[in-house]
Coordinates of C-alpha atoms and ligand atoms in Angstrom, one line a residue:
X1 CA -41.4 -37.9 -170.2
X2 CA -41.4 -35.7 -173.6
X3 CA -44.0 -33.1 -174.7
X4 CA -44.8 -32.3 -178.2
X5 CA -47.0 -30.1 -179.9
X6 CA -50.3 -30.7 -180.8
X7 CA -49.1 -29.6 -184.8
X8 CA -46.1 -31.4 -185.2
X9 CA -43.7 -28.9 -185.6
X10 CA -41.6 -28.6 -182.1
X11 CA -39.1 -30.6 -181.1
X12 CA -39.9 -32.5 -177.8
X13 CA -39.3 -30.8 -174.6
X14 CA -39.4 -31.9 -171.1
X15 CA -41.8 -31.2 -168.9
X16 CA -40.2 -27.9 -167.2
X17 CA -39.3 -26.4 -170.8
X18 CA -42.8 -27.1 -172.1
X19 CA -44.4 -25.1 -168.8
X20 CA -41.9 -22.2 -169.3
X21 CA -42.8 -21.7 -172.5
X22 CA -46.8 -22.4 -172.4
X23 CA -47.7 -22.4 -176.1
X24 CA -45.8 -24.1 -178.6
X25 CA -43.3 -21.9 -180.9
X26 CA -45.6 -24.0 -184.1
X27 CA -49.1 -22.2 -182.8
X28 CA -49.5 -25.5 -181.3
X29 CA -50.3 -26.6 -177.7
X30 CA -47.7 -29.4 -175.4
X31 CA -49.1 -32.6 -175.2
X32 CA -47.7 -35.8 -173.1
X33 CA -45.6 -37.7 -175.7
X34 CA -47.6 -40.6 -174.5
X35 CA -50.6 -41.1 -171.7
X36 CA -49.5 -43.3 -168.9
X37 CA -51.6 -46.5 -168.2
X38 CA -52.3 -45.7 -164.2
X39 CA -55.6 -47.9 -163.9
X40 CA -53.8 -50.4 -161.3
X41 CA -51.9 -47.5 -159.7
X42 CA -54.8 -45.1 -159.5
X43 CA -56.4 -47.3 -156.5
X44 CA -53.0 -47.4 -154.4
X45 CA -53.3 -43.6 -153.8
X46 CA -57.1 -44.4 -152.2
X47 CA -56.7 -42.4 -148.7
X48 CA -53.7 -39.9 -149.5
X49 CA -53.7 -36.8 -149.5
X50 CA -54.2 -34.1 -152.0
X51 CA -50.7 -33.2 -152.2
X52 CA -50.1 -37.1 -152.3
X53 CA -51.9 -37.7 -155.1
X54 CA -50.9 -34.6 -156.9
X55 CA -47.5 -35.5 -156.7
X56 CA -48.1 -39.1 -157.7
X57 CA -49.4 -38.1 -161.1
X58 CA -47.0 -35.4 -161.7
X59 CA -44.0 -37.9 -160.5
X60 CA -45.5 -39.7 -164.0
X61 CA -44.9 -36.4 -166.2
X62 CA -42.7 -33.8 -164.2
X63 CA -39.7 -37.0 -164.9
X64 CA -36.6 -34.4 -164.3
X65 CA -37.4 -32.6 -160.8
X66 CA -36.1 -34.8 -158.5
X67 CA -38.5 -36.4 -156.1
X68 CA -37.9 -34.2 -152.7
X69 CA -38.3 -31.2 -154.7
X70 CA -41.2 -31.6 -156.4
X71 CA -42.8 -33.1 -153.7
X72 CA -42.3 -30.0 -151.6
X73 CA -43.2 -27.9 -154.2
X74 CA -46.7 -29.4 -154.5
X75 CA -47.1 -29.6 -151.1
X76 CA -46.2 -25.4 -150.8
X77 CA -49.2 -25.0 -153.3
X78 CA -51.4 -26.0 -151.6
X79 CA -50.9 -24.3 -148.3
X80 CA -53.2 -21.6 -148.8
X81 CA -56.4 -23.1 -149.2
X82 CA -59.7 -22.7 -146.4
X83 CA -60.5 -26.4 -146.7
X84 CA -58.5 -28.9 -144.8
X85 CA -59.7 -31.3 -147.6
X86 CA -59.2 -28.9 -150.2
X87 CA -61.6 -29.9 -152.5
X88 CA -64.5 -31.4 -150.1
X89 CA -66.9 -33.4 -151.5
X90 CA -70.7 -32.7 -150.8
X91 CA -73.6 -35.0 -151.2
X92 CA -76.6 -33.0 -152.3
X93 CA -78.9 -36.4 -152.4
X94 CA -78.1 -40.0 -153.6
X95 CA -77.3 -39.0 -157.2
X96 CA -76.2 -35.5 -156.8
X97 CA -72.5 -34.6 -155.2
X98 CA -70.7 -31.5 -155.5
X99 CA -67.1 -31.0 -155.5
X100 CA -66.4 -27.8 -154.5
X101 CA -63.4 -26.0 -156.6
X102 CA -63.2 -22.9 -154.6
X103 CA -61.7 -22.9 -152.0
X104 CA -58.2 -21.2 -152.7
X105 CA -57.4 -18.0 -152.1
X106 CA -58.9 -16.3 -155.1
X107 CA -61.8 -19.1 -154.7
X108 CA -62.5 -20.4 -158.4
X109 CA -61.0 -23.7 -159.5
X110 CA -58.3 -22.4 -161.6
X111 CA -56.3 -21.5 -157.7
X112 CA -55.8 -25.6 -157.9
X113 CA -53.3 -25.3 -161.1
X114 CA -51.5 -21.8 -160.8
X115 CA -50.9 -21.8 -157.4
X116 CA -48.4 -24.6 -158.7
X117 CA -47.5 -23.2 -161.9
X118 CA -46.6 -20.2 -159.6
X119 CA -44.4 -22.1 -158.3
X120 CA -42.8 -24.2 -160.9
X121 CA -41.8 -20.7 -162.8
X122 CA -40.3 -19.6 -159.9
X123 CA -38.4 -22.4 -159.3
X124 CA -37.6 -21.7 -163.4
X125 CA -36.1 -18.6 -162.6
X126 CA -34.3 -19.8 -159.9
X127 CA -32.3 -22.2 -161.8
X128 CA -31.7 -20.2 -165.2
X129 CA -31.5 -16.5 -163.4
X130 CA -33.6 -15.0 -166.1
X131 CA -36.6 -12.8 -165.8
X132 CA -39.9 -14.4 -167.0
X133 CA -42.9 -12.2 -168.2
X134 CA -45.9 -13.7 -168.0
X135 CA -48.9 -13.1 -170.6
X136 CA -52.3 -14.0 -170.3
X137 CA -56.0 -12.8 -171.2
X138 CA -58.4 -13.4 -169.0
X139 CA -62.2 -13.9 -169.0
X140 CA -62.2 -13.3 -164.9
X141 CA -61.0 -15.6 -163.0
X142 CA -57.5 -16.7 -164.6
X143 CA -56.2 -13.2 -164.1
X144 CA -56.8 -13.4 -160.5
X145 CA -55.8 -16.9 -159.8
X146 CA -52.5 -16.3 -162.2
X147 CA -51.5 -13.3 -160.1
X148 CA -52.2 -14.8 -156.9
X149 CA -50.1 -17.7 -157.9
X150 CA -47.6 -15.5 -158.5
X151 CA -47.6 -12.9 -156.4
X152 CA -44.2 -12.5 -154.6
X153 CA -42.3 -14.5 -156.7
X154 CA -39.3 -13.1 -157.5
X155 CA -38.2 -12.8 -161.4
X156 CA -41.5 -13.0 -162.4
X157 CA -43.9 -10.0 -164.2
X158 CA -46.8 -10.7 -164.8
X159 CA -49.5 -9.1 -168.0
X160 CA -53.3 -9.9 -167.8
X161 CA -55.4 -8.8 -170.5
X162 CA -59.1 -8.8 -169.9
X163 CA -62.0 -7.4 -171.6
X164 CA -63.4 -4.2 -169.8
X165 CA -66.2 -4.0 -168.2
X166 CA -67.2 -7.5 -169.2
X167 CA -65.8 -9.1 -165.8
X168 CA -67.7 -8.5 -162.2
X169 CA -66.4 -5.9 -160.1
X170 CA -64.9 -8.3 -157.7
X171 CA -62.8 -9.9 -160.4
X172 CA -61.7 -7.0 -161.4
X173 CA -60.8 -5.8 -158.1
X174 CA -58.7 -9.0 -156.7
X175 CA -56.7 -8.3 -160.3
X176 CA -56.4 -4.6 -159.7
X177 CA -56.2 -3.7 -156.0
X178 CA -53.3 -6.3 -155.0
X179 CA -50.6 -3.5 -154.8
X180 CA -47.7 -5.0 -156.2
X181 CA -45.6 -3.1 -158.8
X182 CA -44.5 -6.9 -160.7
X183 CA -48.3 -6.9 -161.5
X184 CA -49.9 -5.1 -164.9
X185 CA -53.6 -5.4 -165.6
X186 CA -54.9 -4.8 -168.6
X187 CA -57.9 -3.5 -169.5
X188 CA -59.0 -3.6 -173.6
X189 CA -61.9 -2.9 -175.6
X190 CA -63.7 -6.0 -176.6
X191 CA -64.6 -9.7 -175.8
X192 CA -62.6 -12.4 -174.1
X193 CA -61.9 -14.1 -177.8
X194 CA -60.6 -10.8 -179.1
X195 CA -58.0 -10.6 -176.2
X196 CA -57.3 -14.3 -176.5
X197 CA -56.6 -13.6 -180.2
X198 CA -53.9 -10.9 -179.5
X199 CA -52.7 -12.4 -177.4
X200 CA -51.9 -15.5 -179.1
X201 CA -50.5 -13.0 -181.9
X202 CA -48.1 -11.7 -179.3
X203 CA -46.9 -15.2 -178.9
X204 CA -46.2 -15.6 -182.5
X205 CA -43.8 -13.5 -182.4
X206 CA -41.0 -15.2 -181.8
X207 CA -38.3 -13.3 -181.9
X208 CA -40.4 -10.5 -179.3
X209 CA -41.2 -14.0 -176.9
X210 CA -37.8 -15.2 -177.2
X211 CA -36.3 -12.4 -176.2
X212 CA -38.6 -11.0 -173.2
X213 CA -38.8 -14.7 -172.2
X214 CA -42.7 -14.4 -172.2
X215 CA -44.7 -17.3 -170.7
X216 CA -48.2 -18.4 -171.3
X217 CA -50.0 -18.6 -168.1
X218 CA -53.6 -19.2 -169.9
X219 CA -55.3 -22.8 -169.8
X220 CA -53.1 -23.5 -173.1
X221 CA -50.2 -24.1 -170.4
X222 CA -49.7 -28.0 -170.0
X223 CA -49.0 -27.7 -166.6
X224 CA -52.4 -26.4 -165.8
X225 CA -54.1 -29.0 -167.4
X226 CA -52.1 -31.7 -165.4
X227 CA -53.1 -30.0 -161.9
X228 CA -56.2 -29.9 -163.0
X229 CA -56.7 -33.9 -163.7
X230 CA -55.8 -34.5 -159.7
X231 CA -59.1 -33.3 -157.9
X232 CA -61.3 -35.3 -160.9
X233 CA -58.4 -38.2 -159.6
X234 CA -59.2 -37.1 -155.9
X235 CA -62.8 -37.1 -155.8
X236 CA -63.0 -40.3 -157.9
X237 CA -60.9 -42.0 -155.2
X238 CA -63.6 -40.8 -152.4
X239 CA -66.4 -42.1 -154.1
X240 CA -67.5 -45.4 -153.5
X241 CA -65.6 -48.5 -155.3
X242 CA -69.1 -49.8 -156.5
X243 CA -70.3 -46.5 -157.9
X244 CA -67.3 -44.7 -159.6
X245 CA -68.0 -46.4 -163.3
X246 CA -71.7 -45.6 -163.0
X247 CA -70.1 -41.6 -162.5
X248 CA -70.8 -38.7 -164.8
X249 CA -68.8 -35.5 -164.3
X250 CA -71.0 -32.4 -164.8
X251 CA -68.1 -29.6 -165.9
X252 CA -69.6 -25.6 -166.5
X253 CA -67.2 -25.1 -169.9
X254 CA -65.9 -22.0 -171.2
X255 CA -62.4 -23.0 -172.5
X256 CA -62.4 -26.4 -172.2
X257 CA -59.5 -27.2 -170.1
X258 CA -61.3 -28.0 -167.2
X259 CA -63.1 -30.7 -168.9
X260 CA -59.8 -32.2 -170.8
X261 CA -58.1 -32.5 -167.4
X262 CA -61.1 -34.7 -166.5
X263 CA -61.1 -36.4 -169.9
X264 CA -57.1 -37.0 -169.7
X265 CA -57.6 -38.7 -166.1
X266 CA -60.4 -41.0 -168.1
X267 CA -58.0 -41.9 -170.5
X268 CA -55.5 -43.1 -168.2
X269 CA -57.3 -45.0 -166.8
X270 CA -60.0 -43.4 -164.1
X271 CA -63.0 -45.2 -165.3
X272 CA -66.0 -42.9 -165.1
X273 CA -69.6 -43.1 -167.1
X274 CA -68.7 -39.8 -169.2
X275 CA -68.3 -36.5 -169.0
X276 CA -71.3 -33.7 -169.2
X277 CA -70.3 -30.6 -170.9
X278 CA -72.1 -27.6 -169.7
X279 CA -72.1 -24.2 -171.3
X280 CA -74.1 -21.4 -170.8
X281 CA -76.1 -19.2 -174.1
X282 CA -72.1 -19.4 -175.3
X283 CA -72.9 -22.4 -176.4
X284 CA -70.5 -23.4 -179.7
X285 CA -69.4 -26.7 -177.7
X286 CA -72.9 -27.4 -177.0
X287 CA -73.6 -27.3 -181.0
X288 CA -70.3 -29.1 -181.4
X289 CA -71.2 -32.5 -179.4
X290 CA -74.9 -32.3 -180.8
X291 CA -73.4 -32.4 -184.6
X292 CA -69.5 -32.6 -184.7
X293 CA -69.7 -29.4 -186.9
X294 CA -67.6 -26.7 -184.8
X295 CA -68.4 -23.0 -185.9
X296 CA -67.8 -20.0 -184.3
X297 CA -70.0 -17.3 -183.3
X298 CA -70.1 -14.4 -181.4
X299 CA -69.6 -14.4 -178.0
X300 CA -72.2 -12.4 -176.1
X301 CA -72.4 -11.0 -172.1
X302 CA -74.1 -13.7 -169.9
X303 CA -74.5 -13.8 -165.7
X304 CA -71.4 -16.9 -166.3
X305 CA -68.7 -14.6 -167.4
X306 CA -65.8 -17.0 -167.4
X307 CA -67.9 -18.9 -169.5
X308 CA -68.3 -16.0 -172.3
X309 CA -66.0 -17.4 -174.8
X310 CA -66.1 -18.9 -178.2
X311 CA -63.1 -20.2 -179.0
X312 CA -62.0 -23.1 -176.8
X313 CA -58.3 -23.3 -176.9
X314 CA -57.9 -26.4 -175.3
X315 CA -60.2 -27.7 -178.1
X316 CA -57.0 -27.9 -180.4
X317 CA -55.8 -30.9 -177.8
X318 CA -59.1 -32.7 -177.9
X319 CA -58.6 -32.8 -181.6
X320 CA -55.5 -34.1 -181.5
X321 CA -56.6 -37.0 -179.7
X322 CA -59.7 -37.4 -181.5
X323 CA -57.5 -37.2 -185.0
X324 CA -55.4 -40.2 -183.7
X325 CA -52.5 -38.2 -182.3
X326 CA -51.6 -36.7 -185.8
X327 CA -50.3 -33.6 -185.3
X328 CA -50.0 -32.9 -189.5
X329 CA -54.0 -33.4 -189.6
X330 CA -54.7 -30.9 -186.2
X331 CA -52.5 -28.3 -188.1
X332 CA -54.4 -29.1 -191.3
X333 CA -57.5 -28.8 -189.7
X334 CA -56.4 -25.9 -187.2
X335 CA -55.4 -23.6 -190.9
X336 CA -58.5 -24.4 -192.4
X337 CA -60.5 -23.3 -189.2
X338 CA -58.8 -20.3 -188.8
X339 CA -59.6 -19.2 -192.3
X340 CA -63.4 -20.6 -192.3
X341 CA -64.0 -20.5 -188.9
X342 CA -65.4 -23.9 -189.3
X343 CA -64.3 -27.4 -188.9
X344 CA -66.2 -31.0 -188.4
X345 CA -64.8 -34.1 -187.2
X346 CA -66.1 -37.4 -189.2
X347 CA -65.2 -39.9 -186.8
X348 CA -67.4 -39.2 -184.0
X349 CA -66.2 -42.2 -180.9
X350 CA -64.3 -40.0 -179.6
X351 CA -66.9 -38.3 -178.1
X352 CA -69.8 -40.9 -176.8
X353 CA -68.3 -40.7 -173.7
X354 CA -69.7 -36.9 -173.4
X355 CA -72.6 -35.2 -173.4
X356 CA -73.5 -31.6 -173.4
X357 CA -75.6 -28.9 -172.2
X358 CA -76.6 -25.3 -172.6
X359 CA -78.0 -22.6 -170.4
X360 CA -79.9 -18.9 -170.3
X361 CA -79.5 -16.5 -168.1
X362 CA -82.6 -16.9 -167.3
X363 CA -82.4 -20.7 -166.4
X364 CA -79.4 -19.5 -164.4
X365 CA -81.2 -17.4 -162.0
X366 CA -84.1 -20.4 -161.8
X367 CA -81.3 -22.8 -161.3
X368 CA -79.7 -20.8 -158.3
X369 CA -83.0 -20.6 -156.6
X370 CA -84.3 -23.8 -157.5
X371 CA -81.3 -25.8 -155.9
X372 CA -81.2 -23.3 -152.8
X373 CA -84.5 -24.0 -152.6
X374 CA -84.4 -27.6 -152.6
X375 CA -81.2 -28.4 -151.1
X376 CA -80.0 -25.4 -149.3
X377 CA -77.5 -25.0 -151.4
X378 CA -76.3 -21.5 -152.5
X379 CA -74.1 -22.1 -156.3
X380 CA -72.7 -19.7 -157.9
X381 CA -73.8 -18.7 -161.8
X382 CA -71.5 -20.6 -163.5
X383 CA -71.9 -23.9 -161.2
X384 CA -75.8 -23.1 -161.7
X385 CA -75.2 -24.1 -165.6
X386 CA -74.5 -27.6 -164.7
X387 CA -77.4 -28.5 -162.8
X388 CA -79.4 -29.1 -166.3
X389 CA -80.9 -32.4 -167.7
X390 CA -79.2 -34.9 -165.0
X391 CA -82.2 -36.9 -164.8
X392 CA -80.3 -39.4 -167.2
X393 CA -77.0 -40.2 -164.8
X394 CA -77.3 -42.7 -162.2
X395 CA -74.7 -40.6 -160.5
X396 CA -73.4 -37.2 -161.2
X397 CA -70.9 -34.9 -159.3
X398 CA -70.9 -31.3 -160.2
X399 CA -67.8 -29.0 -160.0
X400 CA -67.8 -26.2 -158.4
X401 CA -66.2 -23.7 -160.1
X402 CA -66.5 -20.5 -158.2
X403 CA -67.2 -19.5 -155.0
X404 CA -70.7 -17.5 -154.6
X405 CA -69.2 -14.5 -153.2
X406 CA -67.7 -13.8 -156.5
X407 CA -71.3 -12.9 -157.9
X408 CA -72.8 -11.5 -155.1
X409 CA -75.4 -9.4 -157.4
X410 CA -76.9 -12.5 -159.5
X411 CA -77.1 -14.4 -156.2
X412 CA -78.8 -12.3 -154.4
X413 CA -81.4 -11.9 -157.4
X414 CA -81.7 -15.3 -157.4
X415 CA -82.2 -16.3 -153.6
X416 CA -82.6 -12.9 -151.4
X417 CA -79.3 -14.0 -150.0
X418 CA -76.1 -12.0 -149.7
X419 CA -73.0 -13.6 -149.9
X420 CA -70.0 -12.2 -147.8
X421 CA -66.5 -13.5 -148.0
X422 CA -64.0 -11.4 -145.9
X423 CA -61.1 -11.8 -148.1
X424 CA -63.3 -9.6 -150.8
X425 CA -65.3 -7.4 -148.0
X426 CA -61.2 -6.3 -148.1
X427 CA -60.6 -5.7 -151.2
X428 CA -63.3 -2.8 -151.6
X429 CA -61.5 -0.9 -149.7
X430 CA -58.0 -0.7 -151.4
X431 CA -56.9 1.1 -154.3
X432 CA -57.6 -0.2 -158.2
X433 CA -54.4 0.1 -160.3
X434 CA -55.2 -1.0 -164.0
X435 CA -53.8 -0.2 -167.7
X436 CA -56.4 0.9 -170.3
X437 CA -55.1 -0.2 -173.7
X438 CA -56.1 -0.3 -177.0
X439 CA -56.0 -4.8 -176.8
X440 CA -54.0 -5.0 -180.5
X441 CA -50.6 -7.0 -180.6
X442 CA -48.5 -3.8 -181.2
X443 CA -49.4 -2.1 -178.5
X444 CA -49.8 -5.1 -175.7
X445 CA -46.1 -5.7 -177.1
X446 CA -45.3 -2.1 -176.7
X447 CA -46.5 -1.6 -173.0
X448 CA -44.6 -5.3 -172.2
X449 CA -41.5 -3.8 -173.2
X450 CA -42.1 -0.7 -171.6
X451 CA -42.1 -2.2 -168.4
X452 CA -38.9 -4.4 -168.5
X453 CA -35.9 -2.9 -166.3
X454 CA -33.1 -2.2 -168.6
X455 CA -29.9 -3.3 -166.3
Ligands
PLP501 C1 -62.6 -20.4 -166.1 C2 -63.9 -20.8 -165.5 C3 -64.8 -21.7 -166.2 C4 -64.5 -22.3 -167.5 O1 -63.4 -23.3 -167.4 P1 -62.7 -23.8 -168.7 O2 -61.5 -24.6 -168.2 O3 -62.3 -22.6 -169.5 O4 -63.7 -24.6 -169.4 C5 -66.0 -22.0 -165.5 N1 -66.3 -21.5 -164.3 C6 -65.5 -20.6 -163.7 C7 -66.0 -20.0 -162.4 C8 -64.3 -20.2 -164.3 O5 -63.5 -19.3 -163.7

């Protein structure tokens, strides 16, 4: 299997290339040359594993790691999860499951893709010899599931922008207190989007990524995408045969990856009602499936941090479907967004088969107690934003996306009750090592190079 880029302008790479690299040297983001048909094949992995079925659908895409290694690979990631089942399923009532994400070792969702992109770049620089430096920009949970994943990997340095003082203290503090000298978090002035800008300026230069063989480690990276499809394939394959086309996934959105995974899965072939985007006040995707117009705003502090953010990257890879696959049209559109901060998509089937929603902090806080209230259930802010309008689905399952020990302030608010997890009781106790920058593309490129080991 080939990936190209979402604008056209990258020759096709194979699966490893495209996840070393992350972003496409055109701007653009990888995307499967084509989507397998698995609609038959999807019901043989009924009863496997999570590991199984992960490497099922990457044996589809991953084409040229031989099958004993890539099967061990994805078994290695996911060794260090609390759940036996990984990501256990929980029926709230007859209409309402959850499917809890959180359950890897820096307990949001985004553990289930880079504790195995962790490992694929290790297993990068094992074959090639060269140093890879990862970069990515966080809005609080990435940075710490992106250094966990790679955390004792050798050949690997790892960057993590995120904004200060926009991220809870616990985020911050599985980023900053790991003690590892291959780890550089970086604090800068600003939002998420203003990192994530930087950032993607950093990547453009490509004679500065070429040469400190930088890797994108943010939702832009294929790879994460891909892991990501398995637990919406996983938890489909536990629901009842009768009731999975009468199924609505409820997805809190910030970047829009998670949902894409989910939407990708659909698409090849895991037949599901829709999809339920659900935002919190950030709510530009909200505005964009109530009138195809997409126009940026500014992204403002809300109780769902990750969820602070503006501009969706993985946007770019719904457009490219929605546009037919024409990569000449996303980079058309892509230029003209970047300069009016505005685009609108005429041809609106694409997106019947999702719905959105949009949340206050306030509703947050009423939504935590509410469902604790009701059902016992303790969510945390972000998971709270999906719990909104679901009268309308016959059945729904909610992910999960954090744990809610990561919020232990805005639970508490909300329900009287503290929430202790011992693998953060033990961070409080260990040292915070962090990098105050100024967050613009000169310096960020400037402190990467200050850190490389000249031989
Ligand atoms: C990252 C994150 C989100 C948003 O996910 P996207 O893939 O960016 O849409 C939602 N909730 C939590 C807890 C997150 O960490």
């Amino acid at each position: 299997m080939q990936f190209l880029s979402t604008r056209a302008e990258t020759e096709p790479h194979n699966f490893s290339e495209a996840v070393k690299i992350g972003l496409a040297p055109d701007g653009g983001l990888f995307v499967p040359s084509e989507l397998p048909d698995l609609t038959d094949e999807f019901h043989t992995w009924a009863g496997e594993s999570y590991a199984k079925v992960c490497y099922r659908f990457f044996r589809r895409f991953a084409t040229e790691i031989e099958d004993g290694e890539l099967e061990s690979l994805i078994a290695n990631a996911y060794t260090e999860f609390d759940d036996a089942k990984l990501a256990p399923l929980i029926e709230l009532d007859d209409r309402i499951s959850v499917l809890e994400l959180f359950h890897g070792p820096t307990l949001a969702f985004k553990d289930y893709a880079l504790q195995l992109l962790g490992r694929l770049y290790e297993r990068q620089v094992a074959i090639t010899g060269d140093t890879i430096n990862v970069l990515g920009a966080t809005s609080g949970d990435t940075g710490a599931a992106a250094i966990n994943g790679l955390i004792g990997r050798s050949g690997v340095n790892i960057f993590i922008l995120y904004p200060d003082g926009r991220i809870s203290s616990l985020q911050e503090r599985q980023m900053t207190c790991t003690g590892e000298s291959n780890v550089f978090p970086i604090a800068v002035e600003g939002s998420f989007d203003d990192a994530q800008r930087e950032l993607k300026v950093v990547f453009g230069d490509r004679e500065f990524s070429e040469r400190i063989k930088l890797s994108a480690v943010n939702s832009i990276n294929l790879a994460r995408i891909l892991a990501q499809c398995v637990y919406y394939i996983y938890a489909w394959l536990k629901i009842g045969e009768s009731r999975r086309e009468k199924t609505t996934f409820v997805v809190p959105t910030g970047n829009f990856g998670n949902v894409l995974a989910g939407w990708l899965a659909y698409r090849m072939g895991m037949k599901v009602a829709g999809f339920r985007v659900a935002t919190n006040q950030n709510d530009i995707l909200n505005r964009f499936f109530n009138t195809g117009e997409y126009s940026v705003g500014m992204a403002t502090r809300s109780l769902a941090p990750s969820m602070d953010i503006q501009v969706a990257s993985n946007f770019e890879r719904f457009l490219y479907y929605a546009l037919g696959g024409d990569g000449n049209r996303v980079r058309k559109v892509m230029e003209d967004f970047k300069s009016t901060g505005i685009f609108k998509v005429d041809d609106q089937s694409i997106i019947k088969s999702m719905s959105s929603s949009r949340m206050t902090d306030e509703e947050i806080l009423d939504t935590i107690k509410a469902v604790y209230q009701k059902y016992g259930y303790v969510c945390d802010p972000h998971t709270a934003c999906a719990f909104k309008e679901l009268d309308e689905f016959e059945h729904c399952v909610i992910l999960a996306t954090a744990h809610p020990a990561k919020f232990p302030e805005t639970v508490l608010e909300a329900t009287g009750q503290e929430t202790i997890q011992s693998s953060l009781e033990a961070l409080k106790s260990r040292e915070i090592v962090k990098y105050p920058l100024h967050g613009d593309a000169n310096t960020i490129k400037a402190f990467i190079e200050s850190k490389q080991i000249t031989p």
